[in-house]
Amino acid sequence: MKGGEGIISEIKSKILIIDGNTIEWFNKIFDPIPVSMILVDKETRILMINDQFCNFLEVTKEEAIGKYVIEINPNSRFPLVMKTKKAEIAWKHTFANGHTAIVHRIPILNDDDDVLYGFGMVLFDNIEEFQNIIVKNKLLQTEIKHYKQILKQIQGAQFSWDNIIGKSKKMAQAKEFGRKASKTGSTVLITGESGTGKELFANAIHNDSKRSHHPFVKVNCGAIPQDLLESELFGYEEGAFTGAKKGGKIGKFQLAHQGSIFLDEIGDMPMKMQVKLLRVLQEKEIERVGATNPVKIDVRIIAATNKNLKQLVDEGDFREDLYYRLNVMSLEVPPLRDRLEDIEILTNNLIEKLSNKLGLYVKRISKEAVDILKGYSWPGNVRELENVLERAMNLVEEGEILAMHLPQYLFRRESVVAKSGPIQKLSDLVEEVEREAIVKVLRLNKGNKLKTSEQLGISRSSLYDKMEKYKINV
């Protein structure tokens, strides 16, 4: 559909002087067109009206030609348009016969800005049809958006900085460094223990970079057999080996062209492939298996490992030159035991995520349960925490995770105290464990004091004394 100024310009270039010959010429052109059109003079008398418009207004040409437009359509806004000299484009208008349509009304001006004529046309003479087109257009836009999201999930990064939960100092520093790394084009090496969220950081770095609208391709270097890794990364030509796909295959690096490739578990890459990866970093080109000519690529490498690459270099299991090529921007994701202050916010976030996944309604977690989570060292990091919470949520009956729903091994106090926590007095540790044991058994017995005292092997009065001492209210 042309804009108002485009239509005005086109009509103005063609209409200078209206005479009988011009009107006849107009009729020959516009009558066969199935779009309602009208031309009026500066006094709004009808000079030309095509058959389509006559049928729409339910008049004949003889009845319309020479009359003022308001005589044919009392609701016409042409007098106002001619007075203001301003076009009305795609206006909703209800005609005197009750028909509602979408119309253009355009004043034709000369070089001195005087009104010469007025041109009108009906874009949609059926408002329901117009509304249907709008609805279909919205549906089409929704479908396009949906398929764009699917495409992004298939070949793009799914997570951003908002998906990395934590407000601790160490996590804030890691995210800030990651944001800075995303603004560069340099190779990034993400290190950290298993389950800390290295892949989340890789996704966020890509999504926050200039390459965000291009593919994000993930490769787990430790999960692909050594004899297949080269063809997976670089692709192969037809007939390169027995069983090779007809027409060959594009490798992950070519799929990631102009985007990023995430090489997870880079420490598990075989030495033979390390040599080829080094060439990719140096020459910016790959060579398919069975090919004779290299292919230029533009790919940013984001690598991750839970191993100490420097130690692997010293042991001769990782190339030193490749290590320094990868270690341009090095980002360490802190383990969960070093940011225990994030436990509560992480837990609430994971509960919401798991509730949607499992279809369970769990609204909160008790303070006692959170305290137990904070007292554990989490060797499996966030991944282990998620597994613990999923188990607990499947045991919940009244929408709240309690200490009794947590696995027994969390109640052992060895890890945080032994590995990273402050040294505590033995008496304080005993009281802490004693309090947790009482709370746990009370909840298991739904507050029954007699049963609890019997199971704990203490008198009922001793139980009351300890509940008062530790301010336990169950």
C-alpha positions as MATLAB code, in Angstrom:
seq = 'MKGGEGIISEIKSKILIIDGNTIEWFNKIFDPIPVSMILVDKETRILMINDQFCNFLEVTKEEAIGKYVIEINPNSRFPLVMKTKKAEIAWKHTFANGHTAIVHRIPILNDDDDVLYGFGMVLFDNIEEFQNIIVKNKLLQTEIKHYKQILKQIQGAQFSWDNIIGKSKKMAQAKEFGRKASKTGSTVLITGESGTGKELFANAIHNDSKRSHHPFVKVNCGAIPQDLLESELFGYEEGAFTGAKKGGKIGKFQLAHQGSIFLDEIGDMPMKMQVKLLRVLQEKEIERVGATNPVKIDVRIIAATNKNLKQLVDEGDFREDLYYRLNVMSLEVPPLRDRLEDIEILTNNLIEKLSNKLGLYVKRISKEAVDILKGYSWPGNVRELENVLERAMNLVEEGEILAMHLPQYLFRRESVVAKSGPIQKLSDLVEEVEREAIVKVLRLNKGNKLKTSEQLGISRSSLYDKMEKYKINV';
ca = [
       0.000    0.000    0.000;
       1.407    3.410   -0.948;
       1.741    6.147    1.642;
      -0.274    9.348    1.343;
       2.611   11.474    0.063;
       3.478    8.885   -2.598;
      -0.103    8.815   -3.881;
      -0.341   12.629   -3.868;
       2.905   12.929   -5.812;
       1.810   10.372   -8.390;
      -1.611   11.931   -8.939;
      -0.229   15.465   -8.991;
       2.240   14.525  -11.716;
      -0.566   13.153  -13.898;
      -3.371   15.657  -13.281;
      -2.755   19.236  -14.390;
      -5.873   20.255  -16.290;
      -9.125   18.310  -16.221;
     -11.212   18.387  -19.385;
     -13.631   16.072  -21.129;
     -10.901   14.056  -22.756;
      -9.136   13.590  -19.440;
     -12.358   12.411  -17.773;
     -12.981    9.932  -20.558;
      -9.398    8.738  -20.223;
      -9.897    8.364  -16.465;
     -13.068    6.373  -16.967;
     -11.333    3.962  -19.328;
      -8.545    3.446  -16.818;
     -10.449    3.334  -13.515;
     -13.747    1.653  -14.427;
     -12.231   -1.840  -14.845;
     -10.311   -1.526  -11.559;
     -12.155   -3.256   -8.679;
     -11.286   -0.439   -6.266;
     -13.678    2.452   -5.549;
     -12.260    5.820   -6.773;
     -13.546    9.369   -7.058;
     -12.207   12.716   -8.285;
     -13.711   16.084   -7.247;
     -12.890   19.675   -8.163;
     -11.824   22.346   -5.673;
     -15.499   23.032   -4.928;
     -15.960   19.285   -4.211;
     -18.129   18.705   -7.310;
     -17.731   15.180   -8.643;
     -15.700   15.109  -11.855;
     -15.122   11.343  -12.081;
     -16.409    8.324  -10.201;
     -15.744    4.775  -11.333;
     -18.289    1.976  -11.619;
     -17.012    0.222   -8.488;
     -17.679    3.293   -6.331;
     -21.096    3.872   -7.946;
     -22.104    0.331   -7.021;
     -20.791    0.827   -3.478;
     -22.786    4.066   -3.048;
     -25.777    2.605   -4.855;
     -25.953    5.477   -7.415;
     -25.479    5.803  -11.181;
     -22.781    7.915  -12.824;
     -25.465   10.185  -14.262;
     -26.779   10.819  -10.728;
     -23.318   11.549   -9.348;
     -21.335   13.495  -11.982;
     -21.493   17.278  -11.479;
     -23.027   17.134   -8.007;
     -21.352   18.164   -4.811;
     -19.965   15.127   -3.043;
     -22.076   15.747    0.080;
     -25.192   15.409   -2.078;
     -24.215   11.843   -2.836;
     -22.672   11.128    0.552;
     -23.781   13.602    3.269;
     -21.129   12.136    5.630;
     -18.245   13.024    3.306;
     -15.207   14.765    4.861;
     -13.980   16.075    1.506;
     -15.045   19.689    2.259;
     -12.846   19.594    5.387;
      -9.944   18.008    3.546;
     -10.069   20.673    0.813;
     -10.169   23.394    3.458;
      -7.299   22.077    5.589;
      -5.280   20.849    2.578;
      -4.321   17.801    4.646;
      -4.709   14.272    3.344;
      -6.571   11.681    5.364;
      -4.921    8.306    4.870;
      -6.557    4.993    5.864;
      -9.480    6.596    7.715;
     -12.417    4.580    8.958;
     -15.545    6.119    7.445;
     -19.232    5.267    7.579;
     -21.162    6.280    4.446;
     -24.753    7.547    4.338;
     -25.975    4.139    3.137;
     -24.599    2.535    6.312;
     -21.496    0.919    4.751;
     -18.286    1.291    6.745;
     -14.941    1.325    4.935;
     -11.288    2.343    5.135;
     -10.623    5.291    2.794;
      -8.049    7.771    1.477;
      -8.953   11.451    0.866;
      -6.169   13.407   -0.804;
      -6.151   17.100   -1.821;
      -4.219   17.811   -5.056;
      -2.313   21.114   -4.803;
      -0.487   23.207   -7.397;
       2.970   24.711   -6.958;
       1.424   27.735   -5.233;
      -0.187   25.449   -2.651;
      -3.686   26.072   -4.010;
      -6.216   23.252   -4.053;
      -6.985   21.993   -7.543;
      -8.758   18.697   -7.033;
      -9.532   16.014   -4.472;
      -8.899   12.332   -5.016;
     -10.590    9.620   -2.986;
     -10.323    5.882   -2.871;
     -11.787    3.067   -0.794;
      -9.118    0.679    0.432;
     -11.482   -1.784    2.095;
     -15.195   -1.569    1.458;
     -15.869   -4.343    3.972;
     -14.713   -3.512    7.484;
     -15.005   -7.149    8.534;
     -12.632   -8.098    5.739;
     -10.244   -5.407    6.956;
     -10.470   -6.692   10.522;
      -9.861  -10.241    9.325;
      -6.732   -9.081    7.515;
      -5.513   -7.394   10.703;
      -6.187  -10.544   12.725;
      -4.423  -12.714   10.139;
      -1.500  -10.291   10.110;
      -1.234  -10.449   13.910;
      -1.385  -14.234   13.785;
       1.318  -14.225   11.129;
       3.481  -11.936   13.257;
       2.929  -14.219   16.252;
       3.890  -17.268   14.206;
       7.005  -15.522   12.908;
       7.969  -14.577   16.467;
       7.332  -18.155   17.606;
       9.453  -19.662   14.852;
      12.205  -17.129   15.493;
      12.253  -18.274   19.120;
      12.399  -21.921   18.016;
      15.217  -21.109   15.603;
      17.084  -19.315   18.360;
      16.649  -22.314   20.648;
      17.966  -24.595   17.926;
      20.998  -22.557   16.965;
      21.212  -19.807   19.543;
      22.092  -19.145   23.160;
      19.111  -19.585   25.473;
      20.347  -17.801   28.599;
      21.293  -14.257   29.558;
      22.843  -12.593   32.611;
      19.403  -12.592   34.261;
      19.511  -16.400   34.331;
      22.680  -16.388   36.437;
      21.378  -16.104   39.985;
      23.500  -14.744   42.820;
      24.333  -11.462   44.552;
      27.448  -12.545   46.420;
      30.661  -10.615   45.876;
      32.363  -13.470   44.027;
      29.430  -14.050   41.676;
      29.044  -10.316   41.049;
      32.733  -10.129   40.100;
      32.408  -13.125   37.757;
      29.357  -11.613   36.014;
      31.047   -8.216   35.676;
      34.105   -9.827   34.079;
      31.823  -11.853   31.806;
      30.053   -8.699   30.633;
      33.380   -7.113   29.776;
      34.486  -10.256   27.933;
      31.256  -10.267   25.893;
      32.079   -6.827   24.462;
      35.338   -8.054   22.953;
      35.968  -10.509   20.149;
      38.654  -12.379   22.065;
      38.633  -16.068   22.959;
      37.191  -16.764   26.425;
      38.221  -19.627   28.729;
      35.683  -20.401   31.466;
      36.950  -22.501   34.348;
      35.168  -23.905   37.372;
      34.011  -27.078   39.033;
      31.344  -29.280   37.512;
      27.832  -27.916   38.074;
      28.805  -24.299   38.728;
      27.095  -22.930   35.607;
      29.881  -22.531   33.063;
      27.462  -23.112   30.185;
      25.182  -20.349   31.501;
      28.112  -17.944   31.356;
      28.964  -19.034   27.804;
      25.355  -18.425   26.717;
      25.239  -15.023   28.392;
      28.556  -13.916   26.876;
      27.313  -14.793   23.373;
      23.897  -13.165   23.908;
      25.542   -9.963   25.127;
      27.988   -9.799   22.219;
      27.835   -8.379   18.706;
      27.379  -11.955   17.481;
      24.106  -12.466   19.373;
      22.010  -12.604   16.167;
      24.190  -15.378   14.763;
      24.464  -19.059   15.765;
      25.660  -20.312   19.134;
      26.887  -23.878   18.645;
      27.752  -26.133   21.568;
      30.194  -29.039   21.387;
      31.010  -31.332   24.314;
      34.565  -32.380   23.537;
      34.468  -35.157   26.113;
      31.251  -36.759   24.862;
      32.236  -37.313   21.205;
      34.432  -40.349   20.358;
      37.953  -39.363   19.315;
      37.637  -40.840   15.827;
      34.485  -38.775   15.161;
      35.514  -35.485   16.763;
      37.368  -34.126   13.716;
      34.467  -34.728   11.327;
      32.012  -33.281   13.889;
      34.045  -30.104   14.296;
      35.208  -29.549   10.718;
      32.837  -31.648    8.575;
      33.791  -33.962    5.726;
      33.613  -34.317    1.967;
      31.560  -36.930    0.142;
      33.445  -40.223    0.032;
      35.972  -39.113    2.672;
      35.569  -42.417    4.493;
      33.419  -45.533    4.546;
      29.882  -44.593    5.556;
      30.351  -40.905    4.732;
      27.088  -39.142    3.974;
      26.346  -38.396    0.312;
      27.176  -34.778   -0.378;
      29.379  -34.549    2.707;
      28.579  -32.791    5.948;
      29.110  -29.317    7.355;
      30.985  -29.263   10.648;
      30.167  -27.349   13.829;
      32.663  -24.588   13.055;
      30.971  -23.773    9.747;
      27.554  -23.907   11.399;
      28.824  -21.311   13.879;
      30.072  -18.947   11.146;
      29.799  -15.316   12.313;
      28.603  -16.579   15.685;
      30.204  -18.384   18.623;
      31.214  -21.979   19.236;
      31.204  -23.267   22.813;
      33.829  -25.990   23.315;
      32.798  -27.572   26.603;
      35.194  -29.915   28.434;
      38.095  -28.615   26.323;
      40.483  -30.390   28.699;
      39.295  -33.747   27.311;
      40.222  -32.898   23.712;
      42.733  -35.403   22.234;
      46.220  -34.095   21.449;
      45.699  -34.699   17.707;
      42.666  -32.405   17.695;
      44.455  -29.806   19.785;
      46.881  -29.302   16.894;
      44.029  -28.768   14.431;
      42.212  -26.398   16.805;
      45.382  -24.355   17.179;
      45.460  -23.918   13.409;
      41.853  -22.717   13.424;
      42.741  -20.095   16.015;
      45.841  -18.982   14.114;
      44.676  -19.148   10.496;
      40.905  -18.576   10.916;
      40.204  -21.465    8.572;
      39.165  -25.106    8.749;
      39.724  -28.061    6.464;
      37.043  -30.709    6.035;
      38.017  -34.359    6.269;
      38.862  -35.450    2.714;
      39.033  -31.887    1.362;
      42.015  -30.317   -0.381;
      41.179  -26.650    0.105;
      40.687  -24.862    3.427;
      37.541  -22.854    4.202;
      37.731  -19.418    5.827;
      35.537  -18.977    8.909;
      34.644  -16.194   11.296;
      33.938  -17.804   14.654;
      34.492  -16.765   18.251;
      35.633  -19.583   20.525;
      34.324  -19.851   24.083;
      35.932  -22.806   25.870;
      35.170  -24.302   29.270;
      36.733  -26.906   31.520;
      36.553  -28.217   35.071;
      40.200  -29.297   34.859;
      43.389  -27.411   35.631;
      44.727  -26.815   32.117;
      48.025  -25.439   33.403;
      48.580  -28.674   35.301;
      47.690  -30.665   32.162;
      50.271  -28.613   30.263;
      52.917  -29.434   32.880;
      51.986  -33.124   32.640;
      52.220  -33.052   28.837;
      48.509  -33.743   28.257;
      47.625  -30.310   26.840;
      49.522  -28.177   24.345;
      51.095  -25.122   25.918;
      50.676  -22.991   22.785;
      46.962  -23.845   22.613;
      46.553  -23.097   26.305;
      47.870  -19.566   25.842;
      45.714  -19.095   22.733;
      42.615  -20.049   24.702;
      43.527  -18.248   27.892;
      43.094  -14.712   26.529;
      40.069  -13.821   28.674;
      39.961  -16.237   31.605;
      36.840  -16.335   33.774;
      36.495  -18.517   36.878;
      32.986  -19.419   38.060;
      33.025  -19.696   41.875;
      31.874  -22.949   43.524;
      28.694  -22.824   45.577;
      30.539  -23.364   48.889;
      32.342  -20.038   48.294;
      29.077  -18.130   47.928;
      26.780  -19.664   50.527;
      25.025  -16.300   50.903;
      23.448  -17.042   47.495;
      21.839  -20.270   48.741;
      18.507  -18.711   49.683;
      17.949  -16.712   46.486;
      19.155  -19.674   44.408;
      16.823  -22.021   46.256;
      13.761  -19.823   45.717;
      14.586  -19.451   42.041;
      15.058  -23.198   41.589;
      11.814  -23.963   43.435;
       9.916  -21.741   40.988;
      11.689  -23.328   38.007;
      11.082  -26.872   39.250;
       7.440  -26.159   40.137;
       6.777  -25.291   36.497;
       8.744  -28.297   35.292;
       7.167  -30.837   37.638;
       3.676  -29.360   37.789;
       3.895  -29.189   41.578;
       2.802  -26.313   43.785;
       5.559  -25.561   46.277;
       5.382  -22.018   47.609;
       8.236  -21.801   50.101;
      11.035  -23.458   52.060;
      11.365  -23.262   55.838;
      14.160  -21.337   57.552;
      15.390  -24.545   59.194;
      15.689  -26.204   55.781;
      17.555  -23.186   54.360;
      19.957  -23.251   57.311;
      20.689  -26.919   56.617;
      21.365  -26.123   52.956;
      23.740  -23.348   54.023;
      25.629  -25.760   56.250;
      26.584  -28.136   53.441;
      29.667  -27.856   51.195;
      27.960  -28.720   47.857;
      30.671  -30.620   45.984;
      28.187  -30.951   43.091;
      27.466  -27.203   43.231;
      24.228  -25.737   41.805;
      23.448  -28.936   39.905;
      23.487  -30.893   43.178;
      21.327  -28.255   44.885;
      18.763  -28.535   42.086;
      18.668  -32.323   42.447;
      18.207  -32.056   46.231;
      15.328  -29.603   45.820;
      13.630  -31.720   43.145;
      13.749  -34.706   45.492;
      12.352  -32.609   48.359;
       9.543  -31.163   46.233;
       8.323  -34.644   45.376;
       7.937  -35.327   49.106;
       6.147  -32.082   50.013;
       2.516  -32.373   51.100;
       1.467  -28.860   52.125;
       3.407  -26.609   49.766;
       6.453  -26.038   52.006;
       9.825  -27.765   51.962;
      10.789  -28.696   55.518;
      14.013  -30.046   56.979;
      12.465  -33.507   57.076;
      12.209  -33.496   53.274;
      15.971  -33.084   52.791;
      18.314  -36.091   52.356;
      20.124  -37.324   55.465;
      23.636  -36.654   54.188;
      22.995  -32.889   54.344;
      22.774  -33.073   58.128;
      26.406  -34.076   58.431;
      28.404  -30.987   59.260;
      31.753  -32.052   57.914;
      32.256  -30.137   54.694;
      31.745  -26.439   55.378;
      33.424  -26.642   58.778;
      36.305  -28.772   57.560;
      36.907  -27.189   54.164;
      36.081  -23.528   54.167;
      34.150  -22.442   57.240;
      35.462  -20.644   60.310;
      36.679  -22.656   63.284;
      33.905  -23.012   65.869;
      33.935  -24.056   69.491;
      33.033  -27.682   70.024;
      30.197  -26.680   72.355;
      28.682  -24.459   69.652;
      28.852  -27.267   67.106;
      27.197  -29.694   69.526;
      24.370  -27.234   70.244;
      23.858  -26.593   66.539;
      23.605  -30.278   65.696;
      21.381  -30.896   68.750;
      18.966  -28.164   67.745;
      18.718  -29.459   64.176;
      18.091  -33.013   65.409;
      15.268  -31.875   67.704;
      13.635  -29.787   64.959;
      13.870  -32.649   62.486;
      12.303  -35.269   64.795;
       9.591  -32.862   65.978;
       8.561  -32.222   62.386;
       8.610  -35.922   61.562;
       6.273  -36.481   64.532;
       4.156  -33.443   63.634;
       4.932  -31.738   66.951;
       4.246  -34.733   69.218;
       6.569  -34.026   72.206;
       6.190  -37.379   73.952;
       7.005  -39.392   70.845;
       9.908  -37.057   70.044;
      11.467  -37.368   73.502;
      11.207  -41.142   73.351;
      12.894  -41.312   69.949;
      15.651  -38.938   71.034;
      16.205  -40.890   74.251;
      15.625  -37.950   76.607;
      12.934  -37.098   79.117;
       9.969  -34.985   78.127;
      11.040  -32.237   80.560;
      14.539  -32.215   79.031;
      12.979  -31.817   75.610;
      10.957  -28.800   76.813;
      14.103  -27.275   78.356;
      16.056  -27.666   75.143;
      13.182  -26.293   73.043;
      13.110  -23.219   75.256;
      16.923  -22.899   75.156;
      17.080  -23.108   71.363;
      13.837  -21.126   70.840;
      12.232  -23.994   68.929;
       8.550  -23.487   68.134;
       7.194  -26.373   66.092;
];
